[in-house]
């Protein structure tokens, strides 16, 4: 069903009629506000931003799609509405994405008091047991990052190793593991970062990433943002540009997003 | 085994991307570093494809990957063949109920864990790691899966170190590797 933004008053069957006819005439609609008292079809065409695909706005389009006896009523309805109108295809795509996100969220298991009392652990291993949910997770990231000139996906040990490589393979980027100390052989650079109690160290191979490369940093979850921050610093130290951090889950109460400063964060699921 | 089969042409490209780092993690060990393979998207894709082509028609429902480098190769294979991915981890990392399998190292012991309920009896499983050396880790992985009633169809690694005779330690379970290294 074509969508109507808050404030729209078009009846569902009217929306469907418009969507069908637009499809038949190969017209896409992006309609923002219809002037409340439009008195001409031309006016309305402009307001509705009706476009024949690949052609500029043309007068008469609205007349074409409303050439039924009822069109007076239809015209009046649209005039008196302010709405954002998506074609059926666009709405279907949004519905599908929401469905995928809902499934993904439902497969994540919450384990209380792990690794210590008081912590509610978000367990993604149950997501991995559902092949469709796992594939949808990867697809949602790939749809966002494909074709964006990202040449490096950096994944944080160890659960970032599960999500990073499939994304890297799909977008044609290299995969760079960001590891705990003494796991990477050969020359590394190290970055210390703070934990709730104490410190930890993250390492990256020297020469894995070149200056100027565009990088996506992946982990399963962002909590305080400490690990992601350390990863960003390592990449920036070798002159790379971190375009975004991406996680399956965010714990917004821990304000990790703020800790990333100017680096954007994209997540699929928010967990309280 | 019959006479030499011709090697798939993609394998040489993979072989040249493996970096050998001497004396890591300790003196005398020649470490086979797969991270340089991951820096070549084409070679990495070829490695995954070689496994996927082998397993996609085998009705495998579980790919079990050994922490941590098995987490890099296992998931892309699982996704491509429509199987679930089950991480096999060091102690204390998996939340909730687990089963544990101890195994012997050169000096001392280690332990591998798997989630209870991740794998059902009768499921056909593939075990993935980057490399097989003595076979101790892969053995422990297989035992975990067999203890819950799964059938391990094969173990799959990018690299084999044949001198360490890991293949024999697998007690008859098939092993498939892309390349051997001395």
Short mmCIF file of C-alpha atoms in Angstrom, two decimals:
data_model
loop_
_atom_site.label_atom_id
_atom_site.label_comp_id
_atom_site.label_asym_id
_atom_site.label_seq_id
_atom_site.Cartn_x
_atom_site.Cartn_y
_atom_site.Cartn_z
CA UNK A 1 0.00 0.00 0.00
CA UNK A 2 1.39 3.38 -0.87
CA UNK A 3 2.37 5.38 2.14
CA UNK A 4 1.04 8.61 3.46
CA UNK A 5 2.98 10.72 5.88
CA UNK A 6 1.54 12.01 9.07
CA UNK A 7 -1.20 14.46 8.22
CA UNK A 8 -2.22 12.76 4.97
CA UNK A 9 -5.83 11.92 4.53
CA UNK A 10 -5.95 9.96 1.35
CA UNK A 11 -8.02 6.84 1.58
CA UNK A 12 -6.08 3.64 0.96
CA UNK A 13 -7.96 2.83 -2.22
CA UNK A 14 -7.19 6.25 -3.60
CA UNK A 15 -3.54 5.73 -2.86
CA UNK A 16 -3.62 2.39 -4.60
CA UNK A 17 -5.36 3.87 -7.62
CA UNK A 18 -2.76 6.58 -7.94
CA UNK A 19 0.07 4.09 -7.51
CA UNK A 20 -1.33 1.76 -10.12
CA UNK A 21 -1.91 4.46 -12.66
CA UNK A 22 1.46 6.01 -12.10
CA UNK A 23 3.00 2.64 -12.66
CA UNK A 24 1.05 2.21 -15.86
CA UNK A 25 2.18 5.56 -17.13
CA UNK A 26 5.69 5.03 -15.83
CA UNK A 27 5.46 8.00 -13.57
CA UNK A 28 7.18 8.26 -10.25
CA UNK A 29 5.72 10.38 -7.56
CA UNK A 30 7.53 12.23 -4.93
CA UNK A 31 4.95 14.49 -3.50
CA UNK A 32 5.54 16.74 -0.62
CA UNK A 33 2.88 19.26 0.00
CA UNK A 34 -0.10 19.73 -2.19
CA UNK A 35 -1.17 23.31 -2.06
CA UNK A 36 -4.39 23.33 -0.06
CA UNK A 37 -6.35 25.19 -2.65
CA UNK A 38 -4.81 24.22 -5.94
CA UNK A 39 -7.25 25.10 -8.63
CA UNK A 40 -5.54 23.67 -11.65
CA UNK A 41 -4.01 20.41 -12.72
CA UNK A 42 -0.80 22.17 -13.60
CA UNK A 43 -0.52 23.54 -10.12
CA UNK A 44 -1.08 20.13 -8.72
CA UNK A 45 1.44 18.52 -11.04
CA UNK A 46 4.04 20.85 -9.75
CA UNK A 47 3.17 20.26 -6.19
CA UNK A 48 3.05 16.53 -6.63
CA UNK A 49 6.36 16.46 -8.52
CA UNK A 50 4.97 13.99 -10.93
CA UNK A 51 7.65 12.92 -13.31
CA UNK A 52 7.69 10.77 -16.31
CA UNK A 53 10.82 8.77 -15.66
CA UNK A 54 13.91 10.59 -16.88
CA UNK A 55 11.93 13.56 -18.03
CA UNK A 56 11.26 16.88 -16.41
CA UNK A 57 7.96 17.71 -14.85
CA UNK A 58 5.21 17.74 -17.41
CA UNK A 59 1.86 19.32 -17.31
CA UNK A 60 -1.02 17.01 -17.85
CA UNK A 61 0.39 14.09 -16.00
CA UNK A 62 -2.07 14.37 -13.21
CA UNK A 63 -4.90 14.55 -15.69
CA UNK A 64 -3.62 11.35 -17.23
CA UNK A 65 -3.60 9.43 -14.03
CA UNK A 66 -6.93 10.74 -12.91
CA UNK A 67 -8.92 10.28 -16.07
CA UNK A 68 -11.80 8.58 -14.43
CA UNK A 69 -15.20 10.02 -13.67
CA UNK A 70 -14.30 10.21 -10.05
CA UNK A 71 -11.35 12.39 -10.63
CA UNK A 72 -12.95 15.48 -9.17
CA UNK A 73 -13.17 13.83 -5.82
CA UNK A 74 -9.66 12.50 -6.19
CA UNK A 75 -8.37 15.93 -7.07
CA UNK A 76 -10.05 17.49 -4.10
CA UNK A 77 -8.70 14.84 -1.78
CA UNK A 78 -5.15 15.37 -2.88
CA UNK A 79 -5.44 19.10 -2.75
CA UNK A 80 -6.52 19.04 0.81
CA UNK A 81 -3.74 16.81 1.95
CA UNK A 82 -0.14 17.36 2.68
CA UNK A 83 1.59 14.12 2.20
CA UNK A 84 4.67 12.35 1.25
CA UNK A 85 3.76 9.75 -1.27
CA UNK A 86 5.89 6.79 -2.07
CA UNK A 87 5.32 4.47 -4.92
CA UNK A 88 4.42 0.93 -4.11
CA UNK A 89 7.93 -0.18 -4.93
CA UNK A 90 9.49 2.24 -2.50
CA UNK A 91 7.08 1.29 0.28
CA UNK A 92 7.64 -2.38 -0.37
CA UNK A 93 11.36 -1.82 -0.04
CA UNK A 94 10.95 0.01 3.27
CA UNK A 95 8.58 -2.65 4.61
CA UNK A 96 11.02 -5.34 3.63
CA UNK A 97 13.88 -3.62 5.41
CA UNK A 98 11.80 -3.17 8.56
CA UNK A 99 10.88 -6.83 8.40
CA UNK A 100 14.50 -7.85 8.15
CA UNK A 101 15.45 -5.64 11.09
CA UNK A 102 12.62 -7.05 13.18
CA UNK A 103 13.77 -10.59 12.48
CA UNK A 104 17.37 -9.73 13.27
CA UNK A 105 16.41 -8.11 16.58
CA UNK A 106 14.31 -11.12 17.53
CA UNK A 107 17.20 -13.53 17.07
CA UNK A 108 19.54 -11.77 19.49
CA UNK A 109 19.62 -13.47 22.87
CA UNK A 110 19.97 -11.55 26.11
CA UNK A 111 21.96 -13.19 28.89
CA UNK A 112 21.84 -11.57 32.32
CA UNK A 113 24.86 -11.33 34.59
CA UNK A 114 27.48 -12.14 31.97
CA UNK A 115 30.45 -11.74 32.05
CA UNK A 116 29.78 -10.40 35.52
CA UNK A 117 26.78 -9.64 37.76
CA UNK A 118 24.73 -6.67 36.65
CA UNK A 119 25.68 -6.84 32.99
CA UNK A 120 22.99 -7.78 30.48
CA UNK A 121 24.90 -9.44 27.64
CA UNK A 122 23.68 -9.16 24.05
CA UNK A 123 24.47 -12.51 22.48
CA UNK A 124 24.68 -12.51 18.68
CA UNK A 125 25.53 -16.22 18.40
CA UNK A 126 21.81 -17.00 18.18
CA UNK A 127 21.57 -14.67 15.19
CA UNK A 128 24.30 -16.72 13.52
CA UNK A 129 22.20 -19.85 14.01
CA UNK A 130 19.53 -18.39 11.72
CA UNK A 131 20.99 -18.36 8.20
CA UNK A 132 18.37 -15.94 6.86
CA UNK A 133 18.83 -13.49 9.73
CA UNK A 134 22.62 -13.66 9.38
CA UNK A 135 22.38 -13.10 5.63
CA UNK A 136 19.95 -10.20 6.14
CA UNK A 137 22.37 -8.62 8.63
CA UNK A 138 25.20 -8.73 6.12
CA UNK A 139 22.92 -7.56 3.28
CA UNK A 140 21.78 -4.51 5.24
CA UNK A 141 25.39 -3.42 5.71
CA UNK A 142 26.37 -4.27 2.14
CA UNK A 143 23.41 -2.30 0.72
CA UNK A 144 24.64 0.70 2.66
CA UNK A 145 28.34 0.47 1.80
CA UNK A 146 28.51 -1.00 -1.69
CA UNK A 147 29.77 1.44 -4.28
CA UNK A 148 30.96 3.95 -1.68
CA UNK A 149 34.66 3.66 -2.48
CA UNK A 150 35.49 1.81 0.74
CA UNK A 151 38.67 -0.18 0.27
CA UNK A 152 39.16 -1.49 3.83
CA UNK A 153 36.89 -3.19 6.32
CA UNK A 154 38.55 -3.34 9.75
CA UNK A 155 37.04 -5.86 12.15
CA UNK A 156 37.62 -5.89 15.89
CA UNK A 157 38.57 -9.20 17.48
CA UNK A 158 36.79 -11.49 17.80
CA UNK A 159 33.13 -10.95 16.93
CA UNK A 160 34.05 -8.27 14.40
CA UNK A 161 35.78 -11.12 12.54
CA UNK A 162 32.39 -12.75 12.01
CA UNK A 163 30.65 -9.78 10.38
CA UNK A 164 33.56 -7.96 8.76
CA UNK A 165 34.80 -10.51 6.20
CA UNK A 166 31.44 -11.22 4.54
CA UNK A 167 30.91 -7.47 4.14
CA UNK A 168 34.44 -6.99 2.81
CA UNK A 169 34.00 -9.81 0.29
CA UNK A 170 30.69 -8.42 -0.93
CA UNK A 171 31.96 -4.87 -1.44
CA UNK A 172 35.38 -5.88 -2.80
CA UNK A 173 37.37 -4.44 0.09
CA UNK A 174 40.27 -5.91 2.00
CA UNK A 175 39.69 -7.19 5.52
CA UNK A 176 42.04 -6.04 8.28
CA UNK A 177 41.82 -7.72 11.70
CA UNK A 178 42.27 -5.47 14.74
CA UNK A 179 43.60 -7.72 17.47
CA UNK A 180 44.51 -8.11 21.11
CA UNK A 181 48.25 -7.87 21.82
CA UNK A 182 50.70 -10.47 20.53
CA UNK A 183 48.27 -12.20 18.20
CA UNK A 184 49.42 -10.56 14.98
CA UNK A 185 52.80 -11.75 13.71
CA UNK A 186 55.29 -9.30 12.25
CA UNK A 187 55.34 -5.54 12.62
CA UNK A 188 52.38 -3.94 14.35
CA UNK A 189 51.29 -0.63 15.76
CA UNK A 190 49.56 -0.57 19.14
CA UNK A 191 46.96 1.64 20.76
CA UNK A 192 46.14 1.55 24.43
CA UNK A 193 42.58 2.21 25.56
CA UNK A 194 40.67 2.35 28.81
CA UNK A 195 38.27 -0.22 30.11
CA UNK A 196 35.86 0.22 32.99
CA UNK A 197 38.62 -1.09 35.24
CA UNK A 198 42.09 -1.00 33.78
CA UNK A 199 43.37 -0.84 30.23
CA UNK A 200 43.65 -2.93 27.11
CA UNK A 201 45.67 -2.76 23.91
CA UNK A 202 44.62 -3.10 20.29
CA UNK A 203 47.04 -3.84 17.45
CA UNK A 204 47.04 -3.55 13.69
CA UNK A 205 49.58 -4.70 11.11
CA UNK A 206 51.95 -2.10 9.71
CA UNK A 207 51.40 -1.89 5.96
CA UNK A 208 47.91 -3.35 5.96
CA UNK A 209 46.28 0.01 5.34
CA UNK A 210 47.66 2.81 3.18
CA UNK A 211 47.30 6.53 3.75
CA UNK A 212 44.19 7.90 2.12
CA UNK A 213 42.23 4.67 2.09
CA UNK A 214 38.57 4.82 3.08
CA UNK A 215 37.81 2.47 5.96
CA UNK A 216 34.74 0.96 7.57
CA UNK A 217 35.19 -0.28 11.16
CA UNK A 218 33.01 -3.21 12.22
CA UNK A 219 32.18 -4.78 15.54
CA UNK A 220 29.17 -6.75 16.75
CA UNK A 221 28.23 -4.18 19.39
CA UNK A 222 29.09 -0.69 20.63
CA UNK A 223 28.93 -0.16 24.37
CA UNK A 224 31.14 2.65 25.73
CA UNK A 225 32.88 3.05 22.38
CA UNK A 226 36.35 2.45 23.78
CA UNK A 227 37.33 -0.33 21.35
CA UNK A 228 35.96 1.49 18.34
CA UNK A 229 37.83 4.60 19.36
CA UNK A 230 41.08 2.68 19.61
CA UNK A 231 40.47 1.20 16.17
CA UNK A 232 39.79 4.64 14.71
CA UNK A 233 42.98 6.01 16.22
CA UNK A 234 45.08 3.16 14.81
CA UNK A 235 43.67 3.71 11.33
CA UNK A 236 44.11 7.48 11.49
CA UNK A 237 47.68 7.06 12.66
CA UNK A 238 48.53 5.45 9.33
CA UNK A 239 46.72 8.19 7.44
CA UNK A 240 43.53 6.34 6.57
CA UNK A 241 40.09 7.94 6.66
CA UNK A 242 37.45 6.18 8.73
CA UNK A 243 34.20 6.86 6.90
CA UNK A 244 31.89 5.13 9.39
CA UNK A 245 31.68 2.65 12.24
CA UNK A 246 29.08 -0.08 11.89
CA UNK A 247 27.70 -2.42 14.54
CA UNK A 248 24.81 -4.80 14.75
CA UNK A 249 23.80 -3.53 18.21
CA UNK A 250 24.10 -0.24 20.07
CA UNK A 251 23.65 0.22 23.82
CA UNK A 252 22.58 3.86 23.67
CA UNK A 253 22.61 4.40 27.44
CA UNK A 254 26.36 3.95 27.45
CA UNK A 255 26.75 6.87 25.02
CA UNK A 256 29.36 5.22 22.85
CA UNK A 257 28.11 7.25 19.90
CA UNK A 258 29.20 10.47 21.60
CA UNK A 259 32.63 9.05 22.28
CA UNK A 260 33.18 8.56 18.56
CA UNK A 261 33.15 12.33 18.14
CA UNK A 262 32.77 13.31 14.53
CA UNK A 263 32.82 9.74 13.23
CA UNK A 264 29.40 8.52 12.12
CA UNK A 265 27.96 5.35 13.59
CA UNK A 266 25.47 3.06 11.90
CA UNK A 267 23.70 0.30 13.79
CA UNK A 268 20.90 -2.10 13.03
CA UNK A 269 19.43 -2.65 16.49
CA UNK A 270 19.20 -0.57 19.66
CA UNK A 271 19.18 -2.47 22.92
CA UNK A 272 18.14 -0.93 26.20
CA UNK B 1 45.33 -41.56 -3.97
CA UNK B 2 45.57 -41.56 -7.77
CA UNK B 3 48.20 -39.60 -9.66
CA UNK B 4 48.58 -35.86 -9.35
CA UNK B 5 45.44 -33.95 -10.14
CA UNK B 6 45.98 -30.61 -11.71
CA UNK B 7 45.84 -27.91 -9.14
CA UNK B 8 43.04 -25.40 -9.44
CA UNK B 9 44.57 -22.27 -10.98
CA UNK B 10 43.27 -20.09 -8.17
CA UNK B 11 45.43 -21.87 -5.60
CA UNK B 12 48.71 -20.41 -6.73
CA UNK B 13 47.28 -16.91 -6.27
CA UNK B 14 46.30 -17.85 -2.74
CA UNK B 15 49.63 -19.50 -1.97
CA UNK B 16 51.58 -16.40 -2.92
CA UNK B 17 49.50 -14.30 -0.56
CA UNK B 18 50.43 -16.25 2.56
CA UNK B 19 53.23 -14.59 4.48
CA UNK B 20 55.68 -16.63 6.51
CA UNK B 21 56.88 -14.94 9.68
CA UNK B 22 59.85 -16.67 11.33
CA UNK B 23 60.20 -17.14 15.07
CA UNK B 24 56.59 -16.32 15.92
CA UNK B 25 55.08 -16.83 18.46
CA UNK B 26 58.35 -18.30 19.67
CA UNK B 27 61.83 -19.09 18.30
CA UNK B 28 61.92 -21.90 15.77
CA UNK B 29 58.33 -21.58 14.63
CA UNK B 30 57.66 -20.46 11.04
CA UNK B 31 54.27 -18.79 11.34
CA UNK B 32 51.91 -18.98 8.37
CA UNK B 33 50.22 -15.59 8.31
CA UNK B 34 46.91 -15.49 6.45
CA UNK B 35 46.27 -11.80 7.10
CA UNK B 36 48.09 -10.93 3.88
CA UNK B 37 45.63 -13.16 2.00
CA UNK B 38 42.80 -11.05 3.45
CA UNK B 39 44.43 -7.94 1.97
CA UNK B 40 43.83 -9.30 -1.54
CA UNK B 41 40.05 -9.31 -2.06
CA UNK B 42 40.30 -11.47 -5.15
CA UNK B 43 42.47 -14.12 -3.52
CA UNK B 44 40.33 -14.12 -0.37
CA UNK B 45 37.21 -14.57 -2.48
CA UNK B 46 38.85 -17.41 -4.41
CA UNK B 47 39.74 -19.19 -1.16
CA UNK B 48 36.15 -18.97 0.06
CA UNK B 49 34.81 -20.03 -3.34
CA UNK B 50 37.01 -23.13 -3.37
CA UNK B 51 35.42 -24.28 -0.11
CA UNK B 52 31.90 -23.28 -1.13
CA UNK B 53 32.12 -25.18 -4.42
CA UNK B 54 33.17 -28.27 -2.53
CA UNK B 55 30.43 -28.13 0.12
CA UNK B 56 27.37 -26.43 -1.31
CA UNK B 57 25.71 -29.67 -2.43
CA UNK B 58 26.65 -31.68 0.64
CA UNK B 59 23.61 -30.77 2.71
CA UNK B 60 25.71 -29.24 5.45
CA UNK B 61 23.65 -27.36 8.00
CA UNK B 62 26.41 -26.30 10.40
CA UNK B 63 29.75 -24.60 9.84
CA UNK B 64 31.74 -24.55 13.08
CA UNK B 65 34.65 -22.11 13.17
CA UNK B 66 37.49 -22.24 15.65
CA UNK B 67 38.35 -18.97 17.38
CA UNK B 68 39.65 -16.63 16.10
CA UNK B 69 40.89 -17.11 12.55
CA UNK B 70 38.21 -19.73 11.91
CA UNK B 71 35.78 -16.83 12.42
CA UNK B 72 37.19 -15.18 9.31
CA UNK B 73 36.74 -18.12 6.92
CA UNK B 74 33.77 -19.91 8.45
CA UNK B 75 31.03 -17.28 8.18
CA UNK B 76 31.46 -16.51 4.47
CA UNK B 77 31.29 -20.25 3.75
CA UNK B 78 28.24 -20.68 5.99
CA UNK B 79 26.44 -17.77 4.33
CA UNK B 80 27.14 -19.08 0.86
CA UNK B 81 25.93 -22.62 1.55
CA UNK B 82 22.97 -21.59 3.73
CA UNK B 83 24.29 -23.16 6.93
CA UNK B 84 24.35 -21.77 10.42
CA UNK B 85 27.64 -20.61 11.87
CA UNK B 86 28.69 -21.88 15.29
CA UNK B 87 31.71 -20.30 16.98
CA UNK B 88 33.95 -22.61 18.99
CA UNK B 89 35.66 -20.53 21.62
CA UNK B 90 38.24 -20.37 24.37
CA UNK B 91 36.86 -20.71 27.89
CA UNK B 92 34.81 -17.91 29.36
CA UNK B 93 33.90 -16.19 26.10
CA UNK B 94 30.54 -17.78 25.27
CA UNK B 95 27.68 -16.60 27.48
CA UNK B 96 25.07 -19.04 28.71
CA UNK B 97 25.31 -22.81 28.83
CA UNK B 98 28.29 -24.46 27.14
CA UNK B 99 30.01 -27.80 26.82
CA UNK B 100 33.79 -27.98 27.08
CA UNK B 101 36.46 -30.19 25.58
CA UNK B 102 39.99 -30.19 26.92
CA UNK B 103 42.92 -30.89 24.66
CA UNK B 104 46.65 -31.26 24.97
CA UNK B 105 49.17 -28.69 23.74
CA UNK B 106 52.88 -29.15 23.30
CA UNK B 107 53.25 -27.90 26.86
CA UNK B 108 50.10 -27.98 28.96
CA UNK B 109 46.43 -28.04 28.08
CA UNK B 110 43.76 -25.86 26.55
CA UNK B 111 40.01 -25.98 26.30
CA UNK B 112 37.43 -25.35 23.58
CA UNK B 113 33.75 -24.57 24.23
CA UNK B 114 30.51 -24.69 22.27
CA UNK B 115 27.01 -23.47 23.11
CA UNK B 116 24.50 -26.07 24.19
CA UNK B 117 21.60 -26.10 21.77
CA UNK B 118 23.52 -24.59 18.89
CA UNK B 119 23.76 -27.91 17.07
CA UNK B 120 21.10 -30.63 16.94
CA UNK B 121 21.69 -34.39 16.76
CA UNK B 122 21.97 -35.59 13.22
CA UNK B 123 23.11 -32.31 11.73
CA UNK B 124 25.85 -32.47 9.12
CA UNK B 125 28.75 -30.27 10.18
CA UNK B 126 31.89 -28.78 8.68
CA UNK B 127 34.75 -27.61 10.92
CA UNK B 128 36.78 -24.65 9.64
CA UNK B 129 40.07 -23.17 10.76
CA UNK B 130 42.79 -21.24 8.97
CA UNK B 131 45.46 -23.88 9.54
CA UNK B 132 45.99 -27.42 10.83
CA UNK B 133 49.25 -28.07 12.67
CA UNK B 134 49.20 -30.96 15.16
CA UNK B 135 45.43 -31.32 14.82
CA UNK B 136 44.77 -30.90 18.53
CA UNK B 137 42.33 -28.03 18.16
CA UNK B 138 40.43 -29.61 15.28
CA UNK B 139 40.16 -32.85 17.23
CA UNK B 140 38.64 -31.05 20.17
CA UNK B 141 36.23 -29.26 17.82
CA UNK B 142 35.13 -32.55 16.27
CA UNK B 143 34.60 -34.11 19.66
CA UNK B 144 32.36 -31.25 20.77
CA UNK B 145 30.17 -31.69 17.72
CA UNK B 146 30.04 -35.46 18.02
CA UNK B 147 29.14 -35.24 21.69
CA UNK B 148 25.90 -33.47 20.77
CA UNK B 149 25.16 -36.03 18.09
CA UNK B 150 26.20 -34.13 14.99
CA UNK B 151 28.03 -35.78 12.11
CA UNK B 152 31.29 -34.10 11.16
CA UNK B 153 31.51 -34.46 7.39
CA UNK B 154 34.93 -32.87 6.99
CA UNK B 155 37.48 -30.50 8.46
CA UNK B 156 38.54 -27.68 6.17
CA UNK B 157 41.62 -25.47 6.45
CA UNK B 158 43.42 -23.08 4.18
CA UNK B 159 46.86 -24.44 5.14
CA UNK B 160 48.20 -27.80 6.29
CA UNK B 161 51.59 -28.40 7.91
CA UNK B 162 52.04 -32.01 6.87
CA UNK B 163 55.19 -32.62 8.90
CA UNK B 164 53.17 -32.20 12.08
CA UNK B 165 50.89 -35.07 11.02
CA UNK B 166 47.67 -33.39 12.07
CA UNK B 167 45.76 -35.37 9.43
CA UNK B 168 46.49 -38.60 11.28
CA UNK B 169 45.28 -37.17 14.56
CA UNK B 170 41.84 -36.66 13.06
CA UNK B 171 41.28 -40.42 13.38
CA UNK B 172 39.92 -41.03 9.94
CA UNK B 173 37.86 -37.88 9.57
CA UNK B 174 38.44 -36.37 6.16
CA UNK B 175 40.52 -33.23 5.94
CA UNK B 176 40.47 -30.83 3.01
CA UNK B 177 43.10 -28.12 2.72
CA UNK B 178 43.89 -25.67 -0.06
CA UNK B 179 47.64 -25.81 0.31
CA UNK B 180 50.49 -27.38 2.22
CA UNK B 181 53.39 -25.63 3.78
CA UNK B 182 56.62 -26.92 5.19
#
